[in-house]
């Protein structure tokens, strides 16, 4: 629409003559976006972006829609026509429009309200988890993985739910299926074109069922959540393939989405100039290849392979490259990918090796060499636009990705990168005077970090994802400073967003004159919703602080969303997952020992190697003045046994008998039979 309509002189004149035009960045102001998206969904039966909404001078919407072509088409009215009709109606029937707008707003307010009753209990987690599993199972694509035909989004919230479901039902056929669904989906995504095989990281979604032709945009929130999901897949399966994919994502983010001050940028665009002299950008131009380009880059004959085989032959076979391009015209409506190839792993290493008579190790080395050459060639192309806006919430998701991978894969450099980013948040997106988070900052001139003239205050999701990140970072680094900050932010979140009447948290704070009403997000989509994640945050906060009112708050949230959780939990898989943590009570894994001692490190490695979704980890290192001991007096009664590092498994601050061997600890942590925590 920017190209077709907003840059069109005639349409621009109509807009400027009749309307006050405001462009909203939905990433900066998700609160504004949510209010008007709710209106568009309610009045048109669908939603999405770009979104155009027409408002009265006091900001009430009366017309709206998503994409409009510039001129009338067979099934779509054009943007020019819409503008002229609305301008005419405003002159002729202003009162009717205002009245209709008022009625719509009243109906929306009722529809958007999520509230619990004071005495209501949270729904039973077995029922919620069971229904969610059945609903996901029904929509699962057996052949290619994922949970729809197309377009296909990564949706890590579904995968995390399935991992937890498996952990609670690992001895049952349903548990086995849950794990198979998650691992197969992650494998198919990693083989697919949605995964950038040359430049690393994942594109935003696939336009087809096979994860092949992506929308080429790369979003920070996907990289953060997927790094965590692939890390958990490795933790559960022990398959190095998943660890390699997690490492690949973190390499991409470290190299291409990192600010030198420590923060993470938001996104890379989908389109770019095909060559330095091109006048027009094209979708995917930076990432796609012709067969001719690949042959020219990989002409070397391969010794020991069947006669006449070149490096290009091997690479093209393995990655599904075709002479006339491998993108179906159906998936290329603007003919931007004609004759081009989106790389997709079409064959297993074993089959490719057999096809050319090569050993596996040799084949892997040849493919690695080929990818490096393509990467060097791609570096000469004009890069897509980089969105250097840095958002607190998405930085939180990425910190969690680095922290979880660092702890699980025993990679200190990942933990250090997470620490660097958390320090960045503290420096640039937190106001120590008020104790509040800010929403966004930007890369300015000379690579400095800049803030807008009037900084945007943090929204609920900023607090929730940052708090989650700080808990994850504490478990990876064992620096209690991150815990202390997490608990301070949790108190601030309660103060700014909690709804004492209807329970759960509002997405935005009260008193903003530019907002018509406050909403509570009720869907876990490309990102989990803030209320879903905060249930687990509150349970973790209670474990680290002893403040049991946080457990009560978690229950109140589950009760407020109970109708949705019982009927369509597939819309809230992250909250369904959290309901299990609520009902099973989180286990506190306490390690008593010297942080530098090898015996302590062995026990910590054991904790990090086991997938145990309903636990929190803490190190009691004998420092009586430490923050954790002040919060939790019971820690003082836990001692090392026979001078060795010792582990306790505690629930509601009552602890098991101590163990000193990693094997015994592993047995205590590994999930037991069906339904057990």
XYZ file of C-alpha atoms in Angstrom:
677
model
C 0.000 0.000 0.000
C 2.915 2.325 0.664
C 4.128 1.852 -2.909
C 0.695 1.663 -4.584
C -1.370 4.220 -2.678
C 0.540 6.399 -0.236
C 3.114 7.395 -2.874
C 0.376 8.034 -5.460
C 0.086 11.830 -5.955
C -3.667 11.867 -6.649
C -4.512 9.577 -3.686
C -2.176 11.628 -1.485
C -4.070 14.801 -2.379
C -7.443 13.184 -1.528
C -6.050 12.038 1.845
C -4.511 15.396 2.747
C -7.595 17.370 1.714
C -10.099 15.299 3.714
C -8.269 13.589 6.584
C -5.627 14.002 9.263
C -3.325 11.091 8.355
C -1.448 9.316 11.144
C 0.891 6.374 10.593
C 1.336 4.138 13.650
C 4.275 1.767 14.115
C 2.470 -1.211 15.621
C 5.699 -2.482 17.188
C 6.187 0.793 19.064
C 2.537 1.141 20.029
C 0.998 -2.364 20.249
C -1.707 -0.934 22.542
C -3.054 1.371 19.797
C -2.793 -1.418 17.225
C -4.758 -3.877 19.424
C -7.668 -1.494 20.020
C -8.238 -0.798 16.322
C -7.472 -4.362 15.222
C -10.234 -5.505 17.593
C -12.568 -3.098 15.774
C -11.517 -4.271 12.272
C -11.881 -7.961 13.234
C -15.321 -7.359 14.738
C -16.649 -5.379 11.768
C -15.039 -7.158 8.807
C -14.706 -10.731 10.102
C -10.926 -10.695 9.528
C -7.824 -8.791 10.492
C -4.218 -8.282 9.501
C -1.775 -5.702 8.238
C -1.587 -3.243 6.588
C -4.568 -1.933 8.511
C -6.425 1.273 7.635
C -8.966 2.675 10.102
C -11.021 5.883 9.879
C -11.674 7.647 13.202
C -13.802 10.501 14.497
C -11.864 13.502 15.914
C -12.152 11.890 19.378
C -10.450 8.715 18.024
C -13.511 6.457 17.789
C -13.373 4.142 14.746
C -16.273 3.993 12.268
C -14.734 2.277 9.194
C -11.733 0.053 8.602
C -10.137 -2.750 6.661
C -6.846 -4.377 5.766
C -5.374 -4.274 2.258
C -7.027 -2.013 -0.333
C -5.711 -1.930 -3.924
C -5.325 1.635 -5.281
C -8.193 1.214 -7.781
C -11.379 -0.864 -7.892
C -10.917 -4.506 -8.865
C -13.427 -7.259 -9.580
C -13.782 -8.368 -5.941
C -12.154 -5.469 -4.106
C -13.079 -1.844 -3.764
C -10.100 0.497 -4.350
C -8.508 2.783 -1.749
C -9.313 5.890 -3.835
C -13.023 4.945 -3.922
C -13.094 4.219 -0.169
C -11.524 7.603 0.638
C -13.968 9.522 -1.547
C -17.018 7.647 -0.216
C -16.027 8.177 3.423
C -15.338 11.891 2.835
C -18.778 12.212 1.201
C -20.542 10.286 3.991
C -18.846 12.451 6.639
C -20.302 15.555 4.958
C -23.794 14.116 4.336
C -24.429 11.664 7.229
C -22.050 12.642 10.005
C -24.565 12.045 12.832
C -25.414 8.545 11.594
C -21.719 7.647 11.389
C -21.104 8.932 14.929
C -24.088 7.023 16.307
C -23.034 3.807 14.593
C -19.454 4.267 15.876
C -20.763 4.680 19.445
C -22.813 1.460 19.225
C -19.876 -0.504 17.815
C -17.611 0.743 20.624
C -20.111 -0.270 23.317
C -20.424 -3.762 21.815
C -16.638 -4.056 21.545
C -16.154 -3.113 25.187
C -18.440 -5.949 26.291
C -16.853 -8.422 23.867
C -13.281 -7.509 24.851
C -13.829 -7.880 28.596
C -12.049 -10.782 30.260
C -12.826 -11.099 33.925
C -12.893 -13.671 36.658
C -15.072 -13.915 39.768
C -13.543 -13.526 43.225
C -14.394 -17.107 44.287
C -13.681 -18.776 40.939
C -11.089 -21.589 40.858
C -8.575 -22.164 38.088
C -9.719 -24.912 35.672
C -8.259 -28.423 36.239
C -4.978 -28.689 34.320
C -5.459 -32.342 33.271
C -8.606 -31.385 31.370
C -7.078 -28.212 29.870
C -3.875 -30.022 28.829
C -5.808 -32.988 27.427
C -8.132 -30.833 25.319
C -5.249 -28.674 24.065
C -3.306 -31.790 23.037
C -6.326 -33.202 21.160
C -6.939 -29.889 19.357
C -3.276 -29.576 18.320
C -3.205 -33.224 17.286
C -6.205 -32.684 14.987
C -4.618 -29.753 13.152
C -1.166 -31.399 12.924
C 0.332 -32.008 9.464
C 1.608 -35.609 9.686
C 3.884 -35.324 6.665
C 5.511 -31.909 6.972
C 4.898 -31.029 10.620
C 3.304 -27.778 11.781
C -0.320 -27.058 12.567
C -2.000 -25.759 9.420
C -1.851 -26.260 5.677
C -0.512 -22.801 4.723
C 0.650 -20.220 5.446
C 2.709 -21.964 8.117
C 4.147 -20.080 11.072
C 6.775 -21.522 13.428
C 4.527 -21.033 16.567
C 7.029 -22.056 19.287
C 4.168 -21.791 21.836
C 2.722 -25.035 20.404
C 6.084 -26.815 20.559
C 6.708 -25.736 24.169
C 3.266 -27.005 25.117
C 3.980 -30.386 23.499
C 7.323 -30.703 25.310
C 5.606 -30.119 28.656
C 2.767 -32.489 27.756
C 5.363 -35.167 26.949
C 7.195 -34.552 30.256
C 3.957 -35.127 32.195
C 2.805 -38.157 30.145
C 6.054 -39.671 28.927
C 5.010 -43.300 29.487
C 1.777 -42.991 27.484
C 1.137 -43.186 23.710
C -0.197 -39.580 23.829
C 3.039 -38.406 25.443
C 5.101 -40.154 22.768
C 2.971 -38.585 20.036
C 3.324 -35.105 21.564
C 7.114 -35.412 21.462
C 7.093 -36.830 17.931
C 4.894 -33.936 16.710
C 7.240 -31.322 18.205
C 10.531 -32.886 17.073
C 9.259 -33.664 13.562
C 8.011 -30.073 13.141
C 11.363 -28.651 14.279
C 13.245 -30.977 11.888
C 11.049 -30.125 8.885
C 11.376 -26.398 9.591
C 15.162 -26.695 9.818
C 15.299 -28.574 6.487
C 12.876 -26.127 4.842
C 13.373 -22.862 2.973
C 11.990 -20.971 5.993
C 15.461 -21.704 7.470
C 18.186 -19.631 5.809
C 20.773 -22.312 4.942
C 23.378 -19.768 3.822
C 22.871 -16.804 6.164
C 21.433 -18.626 9.224
C 18.334 -17.760 11.240
C 14.669 -18.259 10.322
C 12.334 -16.307 8.062
C 8.943 -15.234 9.365
C 6.634 -17.866 7.860
C 6.215 -20.252 4.955
C 3.696 -19.466 2.202
C 3.268 -23.188 1.451
C 2.665 -26.449 3.293
C 6.242 -27.713 2.837
C 8.059 -24.903 4.730
C 9.626 -24.140 1.318
C 8.899 -20.605 0.042
C 9.044 -18.157 2.925
C 7.982 -14.588 3.465
C 11.642 -13.561 3.725
C 11.399 -11.103 6.634
C 13.381 -12.170 9.712
C 11.988 -11.188 13.120
C 13.912 -11.058 16.407
C 11.032 -12.596 18.396
C 11.159 -15.726 16.202
C 14.916 -16.147 16.627
C 14.628 -15.866 20.429
C 11.796 -18.351 20.805
C 13.172 -20.806 18.234
C 16.646 -20.812 19.811
C 14.937 -21.841 23.069
C 12.742 -24.474 21.352
C 15.672 -26.121 19.498
C 17.680 -26.075 22.752
C 14.865 -27.919 24.581
C 14.599 -30.399 21.691
C 18.304 -31.188 22.159
C 17.897 -31.420 25.935
C 15.104 -33.989 25.530
C 16.378 -36.005 22.556
C 20.172 -35.705 22.881
C 20.241 -35.262 19.078
C 23.091 -32.864 18.161
C 21.113 -31.763 15.081
C 18.894 -29.581 17.312
C 21.878 -28.092 19.174
C 23.429 -27.167 15.808
C 20.258 -25.360 14.680
C 20.106 -23.431 17.983
C 23.760 -22.430 17.452
C 22.979 -21.385 13.877
C 20.181 -19.031 15.071
C 22.398 -17.485 17.759
C 25.216 -16.976 15.226
C 22.812 -15.062 12.955
C 21.564 -12.840 15.795
C 25.082 -12.179 17.140
C 26.314 -11.209 13.680
C 23.370 -9.440 12.023
C 20.876 -8.277 14.689
C 23.260 -7.090 17.420
C 23.976 -3.486 18.369
C 27.513 -2.785 19.538
C 26.077 -1.482 22.837
C 24.559 -4.918 23.544
C 20.914 -4.669 22.459
C 19.195 -6.638 19.696
C 17.600 -5.106 16.576
C 14.007 -5.915 15.623
C 14.053 -7.296 12.086
C 15.467 -7.577 8.594
C 13.151 -6.772 5.667
C 11.949 -9.337 3.137
C 12.808 -7.344 0.026
C 16.028 -5.831 -1.290
C 17.629 -4.650 -4.548
C 18.696 -7.626 -6.712
C 21.871 -5.763 -7.774
C 23.616 -2.527 -6.834
C 22.195 -0.854 -9.966
C 18.564 -2.102 -9.609
C 15.862 0.527 -9.249
C 13.260 -1.726 -7.669
C 13.375 -3.982 -4.614
C 12.209 -7.592 -4.847
C 11.027 -10.072 -2.227
C 13.772 -12.537 -1.322
C 16.347 -11.064 -3.749
C 19.103 -11.321 -1.125
C 18.448 -15.020 -0.472
C 17.570 -16.771 -3.758
C 19.760 -18.344 -6.452
C 19.667 -19.332 -10.111
C 21.122 -22.730 -11.047
C 23.599 -20.859 -13.271
C 24.939 -18.798 -10.323
C 25.473 -21.938 -8.251
C 27.248 -23.781 -11.084
C 29.563 -20.791 -11.600
C 30.397 -20.636 -7.863
C 30.890 -24.415 -7.464
C 32.596 -25.671 -10.656
C 35.196 -27.942 -8.970
C 35.212 -31.625 -9.922
C 34.646 -33.852 -6.862
C 37.383 -36.452 -6.490
C 36.196 -39.963 -5.743
C 32.607 -39.219 -6.784
C 30.936 -40.710 -9.845
C 32.659 -39.426 -12.972
C 32.123 -35.824 -14.030
C 30.450 -34.809 -10.756
C 31.047 -31.183 -9.736
C 30.586 -29.551 -6.368
C 27.589 -27.766 -7.923
C 25.950 -31.123 -8.820
C 26.221 -32.365 -5.236
C 24.977 -29.087 -3.741
C 22.070 -28.709 -6.186
C 20.904 -32.273 -5.602
C 21.025 -31.910 -1.819
C 19.269 -28.505 -1.722
C 16.607 -29.139 -4.387
C 17.963 -26.648 -6.951
C 16.338 -26.845 -10.414
C 17.611 -25.423 -13.704
C 14.476 -23.317 -14.220
C 13.896 -22.482 -10.528
C 12.112 -24.429 -7.795
C 9.385 -21.931 -6.816
C 5.851 -22.753 -7.965
C 4.206 -19.846 -9.879
C 1.260 -20.265 -7.443
C 3.573 -19.124 -4.623
C 4.988 -16.236 -6.636
C 2.037 -13.961 -7.549
C 4.300 -10.979 -8.383
C 6.732 -13.119 -10.450
C 9.647 -11.945 -8.284
C 11.061 -15.465 -7.873
C 10.728 -16.698 -11.466
C 13.727 -18.869 -12.416
C 15.060 -18.627 -8.838
C 15.675 -21.297 -6.221
C 14.899 -21.206 -2.498
C 17.277 -23.730 -0.912
C 15.543 -26.620 0.869
C 17.117 -29.874 2.100
C 15.565 -32.356 -0.323
C 17.599 -35.405 0.568
C 19.175 -36.877 3.712
C 22.978 -36.803 3.983
C 22.971 -40.611 3.665
C 20.986 -40.559 0.388
C 23.049 -37.756 -1.129
C 26.257 -39.584 -0.130
C 24.997 -42.828 -1.710
C 23.899 -41.010 -4.883
C 27.421 -39.679 -5.526
C 29.452 -42.484 -3.898
C 30.824 -40.290 -1.093
C 31.537 -40.920 2.575
C 29.305 -39.020 5.026
C 32.138 -37.023 6.602
C 33.446 -35.990 3.166
C 29.963 -34.978 1.985
C 29.407 -32.804 5.092
C 32.741 -31.052 4.459
C 31.869 -30.454 0.763
C 28.451 -28.990 1.648
C 30.021 -26.776 4.317
C 32.605 -25.477 1.807
C 29.809 -24.835 -0.743
C 27.688 -22.895 1.770
C 30.704 -20.740 2.685
C 31.281 -19.851 -0.991
C 27.622 -18.957 -1.475
C 27.738 -16.908 1.715
C 30.746 -14.928 0.411
C 28.943 -14.330 -2.914
C 25.758 -13.258 -1.133
C 27.715 -10.749 0.942
C 28.353 -8.811 -2.306
C 24.588 -8.302 -2.873
C 22.714 -5.242 -1.509
C 21.423 -6.192 1.952
C 17.754 -5.897 2.976
C 16.840 -2.935 5.198
C 17.665 -3.525 8.874
C 15.109 -2.279 11.414
C 17.436 -0.993 14.149
C 14.632 -0.267 16.598
C 15.284 -2.134 19.884
C 12.230 -3.269 21.860
C 12.380 -4.310 25.519
C 9.959 -7.234 25.054
C 11.715 -8.801 22.054
C 15.116 -8.270 23.668
C 13.702 -10.215 26.626
C 12.736 -13.152 24.375
C 16.217 -13.144 22.821
C 17.984 -13.005 26.200
C 15.989 -16.114 27.200
C 17.153 -17.840 23.991
C 20.840 -17.102 24.691
C 20.571 -17.934 28.418
C 18.795 -21.291 27.913
C 21.177 -22.336 25.128
C 24.191 -21.217 27.175
C 23.135 -23.224 30.230
C 22.008 -26.360 28.356
C 24.823 -26.526 25.792
C 27.447 -25.411 28.359
C 28.484 -22.444 26.170
C 29.746 -19.620 28.332
C 29.815 -17.194 25.354
C 26.013 -17.459 25.015
C 25.504 -16.677 28.705
C 27.895 -13.704 28.353
C 25.901 -12.403 25.369
C 22.681 -12.669 27.414
C 24.349 -10.770 30.305
C 25.509 -8.064 27.872
C 21.950 -7.642 26.545
C 20.400 -7.543 30.047
C 22.932 -4.858 31.032
C 21.918 -2.957 27.885
C 18.246 -3.079 28.975
C 19.175 -1.822 32.420
C 21.158 1.046 30.912
C 18.932 2.132 28.014
C 15.385 0.806 28.560
C 14.926 1.221 32.309
C 14.442 4.360 34.375
C 15.992 3.661 37.813
C 14.344 6.768 39.300
C 10.780 5.589 38.602
C 11.651 1.855 38.505
C 9.883 1.543 35.128
C 10.788 -0.042 31.834
C 10.750 1.856 28.549
C 9.399 0.286 25.367
C 12.003 1.138 22.727
C 15.246 2.815 21.744
C 17.058 3.188 18.429
C 20.445 3.057 16.764
C 21.262 6.706 16.179
C 23.973 8.548 14.269
C 27.542 7.286 14.809
C 26.065 4.056 16.234
C 24.992 5.727 19.475
C 21.800 4.574 21.235
C 19.018 7.149 20.981
C 15.675 7.558 22.741
C 12.643 9.390 21.284
C 11.964 12.925 22.542
C 9.065 11.548 24.589
C 10.055 7.968 25.507
C 7.310 5.348 25.192
C 6.615 3.696 28.554
C 6.855 -0.095 28.704
C 3.723 -2.194 28.133
C 2.737 -5.352 29.963
C 4.582 -7.563 27.444
C 7.817 -5.622 28.043
C 7.678 -6.368 31.772
C 6.636 -9.990 31.306
C 9.263 -10.983 28.710
C 12.038 -9.087 30.521
C 11.126 -10.695 33.873
C 11.106 -14.147 32.228
C 14.511 -13.354 30.678
C 15.965 -12.306 34.050
C 14.813 -15.561 35.694
C 16.338 -17.543 32.800
C 19.528 -15.480 33.064
C 19.795 -16.076 36.818
C 19.540 -19.845 36.267
C 22.273 -19.655 33.596
C 24.641 -17.219 35.362
C 23.646 -17.625 39.057
C 24.129 -13.873 39.522
C 21.508 -12.895 42.129
C 21.451 -9.293 40.872
C 19.253 -10.437 37.974
C 16.816 -12.082 40.416
C 16.599 -8.943 42.498
C 15.781 -6.830 39.427
C 13.196 -9.382 38.214
C 11.307 -9.205 41.536
C 11.385 -5.372 41.528
C 9.913 -5.376 38.004
C 7.240 -7.876 39.058
C 6.094 -5.500 41.823
C 6.002 -2.641 39.270
C 4.024 -4.796 36.794
C 1.445 -5.504 39.526
C 1.138 -1.802 40.285
C 0.731 -0.649 36.662
C -1.329 -3.383 34.990
C -3.200 -5.635 37.476
C -6.999 -5.533 37.252
C -8.216 -5.845 40.860
C -11.871 -6.180 39.751
C -11.718 -8.625 36.851
C -8.278 -10.088 37.605
C -5.429 -10.780 35.159
C -3.332 -7.946 33.688
C -4.276 -5.229 31.204
C -1.919 -4.884 28.209
C -1.449 -1.152 28.829
C -1.547 1.106 31.874
C -4.455 3.332 32.879
C -4.808 6.999 32.052
C -3.575 7.153 28.450
C -5.888 9.635 26.649
C -4.993 8.180 23.215
C -6.502 4.779 24.142
C -10.251 4.143 24.003
C -10.130 1.140 26.321
C -7.683 -1.255 27.974
C -7.531 -4.786 26.630
C -6.278 -8.145 27.849
C -4.701 -10.180 25.096
C -6.268 -13.645 24.898
C -4.238 -15.465 22.251
C -0.820 -17.109 22.114
C 0.239 -16.565 18.514
C 3.610 -15.799 16.904
C 4.518 -14.545 20.379
C 2.997 -15.886 23.590
C 0.507 -13.519 25.217
C 1.739 -11.629 28.257
C -0.868 -13.069 30.667
C 0.140 -16.605 29.636
C 3.843 -16.105 30.342
C 3.195 -14.163 33.526
C 1.484 -17.187 35.162
C 4.828 -19.024 35.153
C 6.720 -15.823 36.037
C 4.543 -15.373 39.148
C 5.131 -18.972 40.250
C 8.885 -18.529 39.786
C 8.788 -15.174 41.618
C 7.013 -16.812 44.575
C 9.644 -19.602 44.687
C 12.487 -17.068 44.786
C 10.875 -14.651 47.244
C 8.462 -16.579 49.458
C 5.659 -14.090 48.517
C 2.750 -16.517 48.201
C 0.312 -13.814 47.031
C 1.988 -14.226 43.633
C 0.806 -17.843 43.492
C -2.698 -16.580 44.266
C -2.429 -14.036 41.419
C -1.370 -16.821 39.011
C -4.501 -18.767 39.983
C -6.662 -15.680 39.461
C -5.343 -15.281 35.896
C -6.114 -18.917 35.071
C -9.616 -18.471 36.539
C -10.206 -15.278 34.484
C -9.360 -17.155 31.260
C -11.024 -20.413 32.349
C -13.813 -20.401 29.738
C -11.286 -20.091 26.903
C -8.935 -22.628 28.536
C -11.712 -25.230 28.800
C -13.227 -24.681 25.335
C -10.369 -23.710 23.012
C -7.086 -24.086 24.904
C -5.346 -24.384 21.506
C -5.700 -20.568 21.378
C -3.694 -20.362 24.637
C -1.164 -23.246 24.598
C 1.344 -21.299 26.729
C -1.307 -20.649 29.385
C -2.430 -24.293 29.217
C 1.213 -25.270 29.839
C 1.420 -22.828 32.754
C -1.738 -24.313 34.298
C 0.188 -27.592 34.759
C 2.969 -25.744 36.612
C 0.331 -24.101 38.821
C -1.404 -27.367 39.747
C 1.760 -29.440 40.158
C 3.629 -26.783 42.216
C 7.106 -25.791 41.035
C 10.009 -27.791 42.439
C 12.854 -25.757 43.917
C 16.178 -27.376 43.037
C 18.659 -26.029 45.594
C 22.381 -26.673 45.156
C 24.548 -26.005 48.230
C 28.167 -25.608 47.227
C 31.044 -23.417 46.155
C 30.173 -21.903 42.729
C 33.760 -22.550 41.551
C 33.931 -26.137 42.862
C 33.927 -28.969 40.295
C 31.412 -30.949 42.397
C 29.007 -27.949 42.316
C 29.498 -27.572 38.563
C 28.731 -31.295 38.061
C 25.388 -30.944 39.865
C 24.543 -27.751 37.942
C 25.393 -29.448 34.614
C 23.059 -32.278 35.592
C 20.175 -29.843 36.300
C 20.718 -28.064 32.966
C 20.843 -31.330 31.018
C 17.407 -32.562 32.132
C 14.182 -31.180 30.636
C 12.082 -30.552 33.729
C 9.496 -27.852 32.943
C 8.164 -27.392 36.483
C 11.342 -26.436 38.323
C 13.347 -23.437 39.480
C 17.077 -23.611 40.203
C 18.895 -21.784 42.967
C 22.435 -21.849 44.302
C 22.903 -21.502 48.060
C 26.602 -20.728 48.232
C 27.043 -20.138 51.948
C 26.983 -16.339 51.710
C 24.682 -15.456 54.623
C 24.041 -11.870 53.446
C 23.075 -12.905 49.896
C 19.785 -11.722 48.451
C 18.268 -15.232 48.215
C 18.969 -16.091 51.870
C 17.304 -12.852 52.972
C 14.215 -13.780 50.914
C 14.126 -17.468 51.882
C 15.190 -18.172 55.497
C 14.716 -21.957 54.972
C 17.902 -21.984 52.853
C 19.982 -21.464 56.004
C 18.963 -24.924 57.244
C 20.333 -26.669 54.118
C 23.912 -27.847 54.402
C 26.555 -29.613 52.369
C 26.807 -33.307 53.169
C 30.277 -34.563 54.095
C 31.744 -31.330 52.753
C 30.538 -32.090 49.207
C 28.261 -30.007 46.978
C 24.739 -31.171 47.828
C 21.380 -30.944 46.042
C 17.913 -30.716 47.613
C 14.583 -30.935 45.813
C 12.072 -28.745 47.653
C 8.359 -28.139 47.233
C 6.580 -25.339 49.105
C 9.848 -24.796 51.002
C 9.935 -28.367 52.410
C 12.897 -30.379 51.125
C 13.829 -33.929 50.166
C 16.765 -35.818 51.631
C 20.057 -34.444 50.301
C 21.918 -36.072 47.384
C 25.518 -35.492 46.296
C 25.795 -37.480 43.060
C 24.601 -36.178 39.662
C 23.076 -39.652 38.959
C 20.834 -39.479 42.045
C 19.861 -35.913 41.218
C 18.980 -36.903 37.639
C 16.664 -39.640 38.951
C 14.897 -37.113 41.196
C 14.476 -34.602 38.352
C 13.403 -36.917 35.519
C 9.611 -36.807 35.141
C 7.897 -39.894 36.408
C 4.753 -41.721 35.295
C 1.706 -40.211 33.585
C 0.165 -37.248 35.328
C 3.086 -36.865 37.729
C 4.970 -33.557 37.923
